[in-house]
GROMACS .gro file of C-alpha atoms in nm:
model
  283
    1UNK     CA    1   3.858   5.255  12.426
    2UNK     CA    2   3.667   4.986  12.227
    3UNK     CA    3   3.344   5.026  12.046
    4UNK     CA    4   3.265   4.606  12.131
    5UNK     CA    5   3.161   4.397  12.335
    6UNK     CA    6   3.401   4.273  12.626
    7UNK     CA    7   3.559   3.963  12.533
    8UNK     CA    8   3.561   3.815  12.933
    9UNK     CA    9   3.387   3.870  13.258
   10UNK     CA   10   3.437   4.090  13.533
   11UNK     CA   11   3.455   3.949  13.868
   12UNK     CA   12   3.182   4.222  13.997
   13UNK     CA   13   2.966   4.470  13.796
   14UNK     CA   14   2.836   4.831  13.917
   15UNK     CA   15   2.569   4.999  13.758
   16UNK     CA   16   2.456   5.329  13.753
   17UNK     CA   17   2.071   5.307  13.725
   18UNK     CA   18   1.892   5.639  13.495
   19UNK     CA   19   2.032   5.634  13.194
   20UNK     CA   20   2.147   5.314  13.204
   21UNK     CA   21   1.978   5.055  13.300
   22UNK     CA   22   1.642   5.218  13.270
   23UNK     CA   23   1.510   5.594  13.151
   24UNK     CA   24   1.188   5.720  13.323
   25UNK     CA   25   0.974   5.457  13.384
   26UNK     CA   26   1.083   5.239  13.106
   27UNK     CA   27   1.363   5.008  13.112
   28UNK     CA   28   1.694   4.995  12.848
   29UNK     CA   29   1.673   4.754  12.605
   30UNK     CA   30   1.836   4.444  12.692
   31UNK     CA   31   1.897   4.554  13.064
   32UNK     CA   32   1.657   4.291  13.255
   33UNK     CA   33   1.827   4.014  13.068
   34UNK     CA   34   2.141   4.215  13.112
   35UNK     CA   35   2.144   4.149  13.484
   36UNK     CA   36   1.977   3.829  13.452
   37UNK     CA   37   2.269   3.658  13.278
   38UNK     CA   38   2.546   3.801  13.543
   39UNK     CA   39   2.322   3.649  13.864
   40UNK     CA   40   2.291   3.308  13.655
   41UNK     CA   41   2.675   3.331  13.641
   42UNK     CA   42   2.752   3.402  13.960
   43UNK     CA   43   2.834   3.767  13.937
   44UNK     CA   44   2.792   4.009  14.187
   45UNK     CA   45   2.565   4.316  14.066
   46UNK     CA   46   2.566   4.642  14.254
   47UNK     CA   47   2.356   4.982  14.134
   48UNK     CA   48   2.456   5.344  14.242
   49UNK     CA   49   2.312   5.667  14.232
   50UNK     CA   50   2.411   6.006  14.278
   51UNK     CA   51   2.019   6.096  14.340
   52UNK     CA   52   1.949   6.221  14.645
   53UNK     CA   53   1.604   6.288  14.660
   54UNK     CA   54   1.476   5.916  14.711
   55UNK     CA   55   1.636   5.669  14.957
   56UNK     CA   56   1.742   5.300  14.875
   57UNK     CA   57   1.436   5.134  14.948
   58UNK     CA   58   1.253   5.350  14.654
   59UNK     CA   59   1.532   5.207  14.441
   60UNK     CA   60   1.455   4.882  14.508
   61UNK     CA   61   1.061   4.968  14.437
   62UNK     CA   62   1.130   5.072  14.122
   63UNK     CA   63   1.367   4.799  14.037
   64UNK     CA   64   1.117   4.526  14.122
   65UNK     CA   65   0.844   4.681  13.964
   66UNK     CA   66   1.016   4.720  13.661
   67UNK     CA   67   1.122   4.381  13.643
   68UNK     CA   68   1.451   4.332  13.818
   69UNK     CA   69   1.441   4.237  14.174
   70UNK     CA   70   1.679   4.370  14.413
   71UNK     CA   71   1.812   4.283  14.711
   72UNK     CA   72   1.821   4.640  14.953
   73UNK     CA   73   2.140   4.602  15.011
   74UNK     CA   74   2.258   4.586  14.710
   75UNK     CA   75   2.205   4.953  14.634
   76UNK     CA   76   2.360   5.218  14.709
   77UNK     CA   77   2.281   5.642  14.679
   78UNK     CA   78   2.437   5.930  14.785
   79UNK     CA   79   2.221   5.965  15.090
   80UNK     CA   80   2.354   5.640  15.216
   81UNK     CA   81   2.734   5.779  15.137
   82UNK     CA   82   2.693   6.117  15.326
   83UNK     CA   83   2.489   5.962  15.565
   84UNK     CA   84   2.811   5.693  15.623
   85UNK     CA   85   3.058   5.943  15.580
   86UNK     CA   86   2.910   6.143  15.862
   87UNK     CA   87   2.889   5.904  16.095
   88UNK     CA   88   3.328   5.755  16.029
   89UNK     CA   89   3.420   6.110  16.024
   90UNK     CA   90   3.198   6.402  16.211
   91UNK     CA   91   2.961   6.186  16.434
   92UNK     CA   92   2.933   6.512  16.633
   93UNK     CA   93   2.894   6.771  16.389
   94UNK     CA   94   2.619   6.961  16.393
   95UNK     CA   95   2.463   6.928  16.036
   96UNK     CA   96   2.187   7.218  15.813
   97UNK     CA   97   2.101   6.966  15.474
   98UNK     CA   98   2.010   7.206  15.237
   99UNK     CA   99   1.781   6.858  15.069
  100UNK     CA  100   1.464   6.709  15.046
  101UNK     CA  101   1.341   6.463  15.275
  102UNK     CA  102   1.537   6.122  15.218
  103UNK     CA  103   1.856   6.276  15.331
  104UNK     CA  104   1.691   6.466  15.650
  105UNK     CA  105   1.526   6.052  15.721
  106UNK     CA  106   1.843   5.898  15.692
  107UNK     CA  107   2.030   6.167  15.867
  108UNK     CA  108   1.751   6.153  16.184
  109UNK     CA  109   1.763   5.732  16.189
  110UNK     CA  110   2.175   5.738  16.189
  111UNK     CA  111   2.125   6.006  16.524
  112UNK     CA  112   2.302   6.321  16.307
  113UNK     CA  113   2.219   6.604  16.478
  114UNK     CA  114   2.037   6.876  16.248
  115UNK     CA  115   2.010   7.248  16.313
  116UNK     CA  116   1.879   7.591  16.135
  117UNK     CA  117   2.083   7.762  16.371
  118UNK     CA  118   2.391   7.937  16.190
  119UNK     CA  119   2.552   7.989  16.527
  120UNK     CA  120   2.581   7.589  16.561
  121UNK     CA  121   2.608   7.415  16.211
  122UNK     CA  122   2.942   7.287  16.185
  123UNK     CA  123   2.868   7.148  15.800
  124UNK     CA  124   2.671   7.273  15.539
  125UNK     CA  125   2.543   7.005  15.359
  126UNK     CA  126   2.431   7.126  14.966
  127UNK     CA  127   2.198   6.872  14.819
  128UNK     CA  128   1.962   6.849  14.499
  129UNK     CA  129   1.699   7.052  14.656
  130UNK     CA  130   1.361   7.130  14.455
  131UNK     CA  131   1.297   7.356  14.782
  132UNK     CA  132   1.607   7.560  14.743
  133UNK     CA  133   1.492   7.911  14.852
  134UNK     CA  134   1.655   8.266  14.943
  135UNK     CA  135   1.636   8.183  15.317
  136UNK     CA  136   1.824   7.844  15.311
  137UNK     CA  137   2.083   8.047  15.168
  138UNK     CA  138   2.091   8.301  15.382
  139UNK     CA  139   2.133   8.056  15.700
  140UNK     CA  140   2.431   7.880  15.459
  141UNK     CA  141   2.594   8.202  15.449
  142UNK     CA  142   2.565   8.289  15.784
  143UNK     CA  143   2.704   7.937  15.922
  144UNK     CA  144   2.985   7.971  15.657
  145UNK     CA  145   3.066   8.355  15.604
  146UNK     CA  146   2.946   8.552  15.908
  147UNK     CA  147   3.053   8.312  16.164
  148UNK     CA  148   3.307   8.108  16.041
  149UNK     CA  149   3.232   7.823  16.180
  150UNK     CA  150   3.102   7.580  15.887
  151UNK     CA  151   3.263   7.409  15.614
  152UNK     CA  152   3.049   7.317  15.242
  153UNK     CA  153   3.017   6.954  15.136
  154UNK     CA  154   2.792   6.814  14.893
  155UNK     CA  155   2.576   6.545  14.798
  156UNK     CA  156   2.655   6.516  14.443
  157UNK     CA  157   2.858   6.686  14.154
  158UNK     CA  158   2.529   6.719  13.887
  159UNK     CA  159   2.478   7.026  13.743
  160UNK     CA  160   2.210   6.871  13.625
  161UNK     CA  161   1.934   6.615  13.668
  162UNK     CA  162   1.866   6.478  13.297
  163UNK     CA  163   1.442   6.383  13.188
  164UNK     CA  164   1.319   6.146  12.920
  165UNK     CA  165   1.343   6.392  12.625
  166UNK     CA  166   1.628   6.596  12.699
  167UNK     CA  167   1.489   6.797  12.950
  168UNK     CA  168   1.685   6.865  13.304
  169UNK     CA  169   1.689   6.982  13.567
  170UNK     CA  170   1.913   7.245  13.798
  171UNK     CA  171   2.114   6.963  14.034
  172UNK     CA  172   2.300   7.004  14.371
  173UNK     CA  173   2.616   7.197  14.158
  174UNK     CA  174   2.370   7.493  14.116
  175UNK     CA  175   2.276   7.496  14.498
  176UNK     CA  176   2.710   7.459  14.537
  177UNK     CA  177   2.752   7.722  14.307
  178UNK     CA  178   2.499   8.006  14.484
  179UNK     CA  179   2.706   7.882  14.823
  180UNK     CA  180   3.038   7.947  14.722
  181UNK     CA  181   2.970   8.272  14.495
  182UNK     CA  182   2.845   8.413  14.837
  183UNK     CA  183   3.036   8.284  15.092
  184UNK     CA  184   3.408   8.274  14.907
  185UNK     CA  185   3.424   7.920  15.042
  186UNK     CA  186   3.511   7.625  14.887
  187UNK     CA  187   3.338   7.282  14.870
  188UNK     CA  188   3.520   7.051  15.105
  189UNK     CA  189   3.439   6.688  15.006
  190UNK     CA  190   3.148   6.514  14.749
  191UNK     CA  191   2.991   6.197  14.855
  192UNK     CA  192   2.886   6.119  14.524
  193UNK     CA  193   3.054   5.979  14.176
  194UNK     CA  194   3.362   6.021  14.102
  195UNK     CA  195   3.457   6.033  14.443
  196UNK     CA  196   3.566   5.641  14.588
  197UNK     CA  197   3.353   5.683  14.855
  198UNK     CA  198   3.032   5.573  14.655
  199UNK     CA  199   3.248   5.268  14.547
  200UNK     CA  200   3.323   5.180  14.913
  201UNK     CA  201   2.970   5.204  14.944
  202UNK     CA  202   2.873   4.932  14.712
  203UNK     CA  203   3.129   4.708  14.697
  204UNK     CA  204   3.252   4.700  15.115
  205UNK     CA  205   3.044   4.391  15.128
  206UNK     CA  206   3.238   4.167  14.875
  207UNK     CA  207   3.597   4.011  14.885
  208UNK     CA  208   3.702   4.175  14.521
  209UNK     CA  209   3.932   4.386  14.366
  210UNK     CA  210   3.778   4.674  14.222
  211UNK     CA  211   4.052   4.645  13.940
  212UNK     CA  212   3.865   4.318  13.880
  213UNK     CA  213   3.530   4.497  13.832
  214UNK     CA  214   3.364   4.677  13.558
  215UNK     CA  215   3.130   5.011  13.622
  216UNK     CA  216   2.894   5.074  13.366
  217UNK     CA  217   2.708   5.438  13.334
  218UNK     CA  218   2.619   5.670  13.082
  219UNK     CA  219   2.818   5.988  13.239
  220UNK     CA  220   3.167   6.035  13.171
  221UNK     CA  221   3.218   6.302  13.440
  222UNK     CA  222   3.089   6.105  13.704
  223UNK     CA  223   3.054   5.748  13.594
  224UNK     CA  224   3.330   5.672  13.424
  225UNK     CA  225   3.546   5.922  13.629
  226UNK     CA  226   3.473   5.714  13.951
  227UNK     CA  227   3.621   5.416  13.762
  228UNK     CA  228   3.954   5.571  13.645
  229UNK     CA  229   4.028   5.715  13.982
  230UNK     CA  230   3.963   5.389  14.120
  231UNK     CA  231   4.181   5.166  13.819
  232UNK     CA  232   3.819   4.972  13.732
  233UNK     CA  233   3.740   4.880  13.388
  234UNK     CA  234   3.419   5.108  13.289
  235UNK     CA  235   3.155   5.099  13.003
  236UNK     CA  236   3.003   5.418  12.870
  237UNK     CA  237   2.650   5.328  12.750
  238UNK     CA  238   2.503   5.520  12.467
  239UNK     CA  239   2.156   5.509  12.593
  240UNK     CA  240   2.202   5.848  12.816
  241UNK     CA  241   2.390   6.166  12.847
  242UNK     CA  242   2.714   6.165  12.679
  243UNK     CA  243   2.832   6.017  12.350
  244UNK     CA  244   3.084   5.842  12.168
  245UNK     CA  245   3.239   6.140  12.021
  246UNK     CA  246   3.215   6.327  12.363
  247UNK     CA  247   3.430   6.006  12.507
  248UNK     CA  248   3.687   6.029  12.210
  249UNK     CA  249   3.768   6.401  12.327
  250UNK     CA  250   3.929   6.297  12.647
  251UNK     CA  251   4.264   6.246  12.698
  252UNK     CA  252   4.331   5.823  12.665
  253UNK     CA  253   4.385   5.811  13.012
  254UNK     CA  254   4.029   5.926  13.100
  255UNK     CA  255   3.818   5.749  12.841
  256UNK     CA  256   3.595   5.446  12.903
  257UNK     CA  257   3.742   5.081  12.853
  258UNK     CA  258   3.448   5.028  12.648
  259UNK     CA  259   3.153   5.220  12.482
  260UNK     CA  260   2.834   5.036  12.371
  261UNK     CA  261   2.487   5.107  12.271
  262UNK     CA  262   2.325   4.811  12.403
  263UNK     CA  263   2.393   4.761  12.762
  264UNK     CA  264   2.327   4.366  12.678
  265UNK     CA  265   2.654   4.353  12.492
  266UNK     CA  266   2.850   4.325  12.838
  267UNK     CA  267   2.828   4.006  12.823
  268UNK     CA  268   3.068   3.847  12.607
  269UNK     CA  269   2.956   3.750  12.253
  270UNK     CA  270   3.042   3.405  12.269
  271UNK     CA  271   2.820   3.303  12.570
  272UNK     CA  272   2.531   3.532  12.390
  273UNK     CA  273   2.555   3.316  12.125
  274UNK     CA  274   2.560   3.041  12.361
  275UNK     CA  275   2.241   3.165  12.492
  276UNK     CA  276   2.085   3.220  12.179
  277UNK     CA  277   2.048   3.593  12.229
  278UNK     CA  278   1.939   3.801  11.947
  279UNK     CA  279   1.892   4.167  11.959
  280UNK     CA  280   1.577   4.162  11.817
  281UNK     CA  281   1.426   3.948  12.089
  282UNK     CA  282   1.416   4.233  12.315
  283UNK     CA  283   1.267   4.539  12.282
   0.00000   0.00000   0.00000
C-alpha cells in the first residue's frame, strides 16, 4: 500500500461514483479533470454502482450535468448486474424484488417474470428498499420458509447508504438481515461489489486484462474487495467512507495498491507536471 501517486498508467480505469468521484450534488475535487486527462490519453473509463434505486440512464444525468459526460454504456449498477445475471442463469424463474422501481423497470423490459405469489417465486430478490414493510416480509418468508421453494439473493452488500455529512442510511444488508433471521436461509449470490460479476459488467466490452486495470472507490469492503478478488490494482480515495488507518488494519493481502486524498493524483506526477496541474487550480 502506497500513500502516492501511481508512477504509470493503467490500461483501463473503474470508478465507483458517490464518494468518489462526486458527494451529493457536488463533485470531488480534481475529479472532472481527473477523467478528462485519461479520455485525452486514450484510456478507457468505466463507473459502477452498487445503488439500486436509480437505473443507468439517471447516472448518466447526473454525470453530464455535473460536468462529465458519459456515454450510457459506459456505466454500470447493480440493477443492470441482477438484471444480466437473471437472464444467463434463471431466465425462467419466477422473481418477488423486494426494491424500488428501477429494478422492477429493468426486470419488466428484460421479460423477468415478477410475482407476489409465495406459492410461485422461485427467487427472492432483497434490494435497498425505502418501501420495505412487514408485508413484503411476510410474502419473503412464505416463498422461502413455508414453502420451500425460493432461494435469497441480493442486490448489494451495504449495510448502509452513506449522506453528505455523515448521515446514512439502512441499505439492502438490513432488508438481508430481517430475511434470513426469519427464514434460517442463507443469501445465495450478490450482484453487487465485491462480487466479479459487477466487473464483468463494466469491462465485457473491452479487450483488457483486468490485472491491467486500476479500480478506484472509497469502500474497502466493497470497492477495493472487488479488486483483490479479481488481482486489479485498486485506489482507496480519502474523500468517502473509510480511511487510511482503517486500510492499514487489513491484512497486506487485502489492502489497496494505493490510497490518496485527491482522486487527481491517479495520474502520474510527471505528466501533471507536464500539464501544468496545480492543486490549487481546482477547487
Amino acid at each position: 500500500m502506497q500513500f502516492s501517486s501511481p508512477t504509470q498508467l493503467y490500461d483501463a480505469y473503474v470508478f465507483d461514483q458517490d464518494g468518489t468521484i462526486y458527494l451529493g450534488e457536488e463533485l470531488l475535487p480534481g475529479a472532472k479533470r481527473l477523467i478528462e486527462g485519461l479520455r485525452k490519453l486514450g484510456k478507457p473509463v468505466r463507473f459502477l454502482s452498487n445503488n439500486p434505486t436509480k437505473d443507468p440512464s439517471e447516472y448518466k444525468e447526473k454525470l453530464d450535468r455535473l460536468g462529465i459526460p458519459t456515454p450510457l454504456d459506459e456505466i454500470a449498477n447493480t440493477v443492470v448486474t441482477t438484471t444480466r445475471w437473471l437472464k444467463m442463469h434463471h431466465p425462467d424463474a419466477v422473481v418477488y424484488p423486494i426494491s424500488e422501481e428501477p429494478l422492477k423497470r429493468a426486470l419488466r423490459d428484460a421479460g423477468i417474470k415478477m410475482s407476489e405469489n409465495p406459492e410461485e417465486i422461485d427467487i427472492v430478490i432483497a434490494s435497498y428498499d425505502r418501501t420495505f414493510e412487514y408485508k413484503k416480509l411476510q410474502i419473503a418468508f412464505d416463498a422461502i420458509w413455508y414453502h420451500k421453494r425460493a432461494f435469497l439473493i441480493t442486490t448489494n452488500p451495504d449495510k448502509y447508504c452513506p449522506f453528505p455529512g455523515g448521515r446514512g442510511e439502512p441499505d439492502a444488508a438490513a432488508i438481508v438481515g430481517a430475511i434470513e433471521a426469519c427464514t434460517g436461509t442463507k443469501l445465495k449470490a450478490n450482484m453487487g461489489k465485491p462480487e466479479p460479476e459487477m466487473l464483468e459488467a463494466a469491462l465485457g466490452d473491452l479487450d483488457v486484462d483486468p490485472k491491467n486495470c486500476m479500480m478506484v472507490g472509497d469502500r474497502l469492503g466493497t470497492d477495493i474487495g472487488m479488486a483483490v478478488r479479481t488481482g486489479m490494482a485498486s485506489t482507496l480515495v480519502l474523500t468517502g467512507d473509510n480511511t487510511a488507518e482503517d486500510a492499514q488494519e487489513l491484512p497486506e493481502d487485502e489492502q489497496p495498491t494505493y490510497v490518496l486524498e485527491r482522486i487527481d493524483h491517479l495520474i502520474p506526477a510527471q505528466i501533471r507536471e507536464e500539464w501544468g496541474w496545480s492543486d490549487d487550480d481546482v477547487a
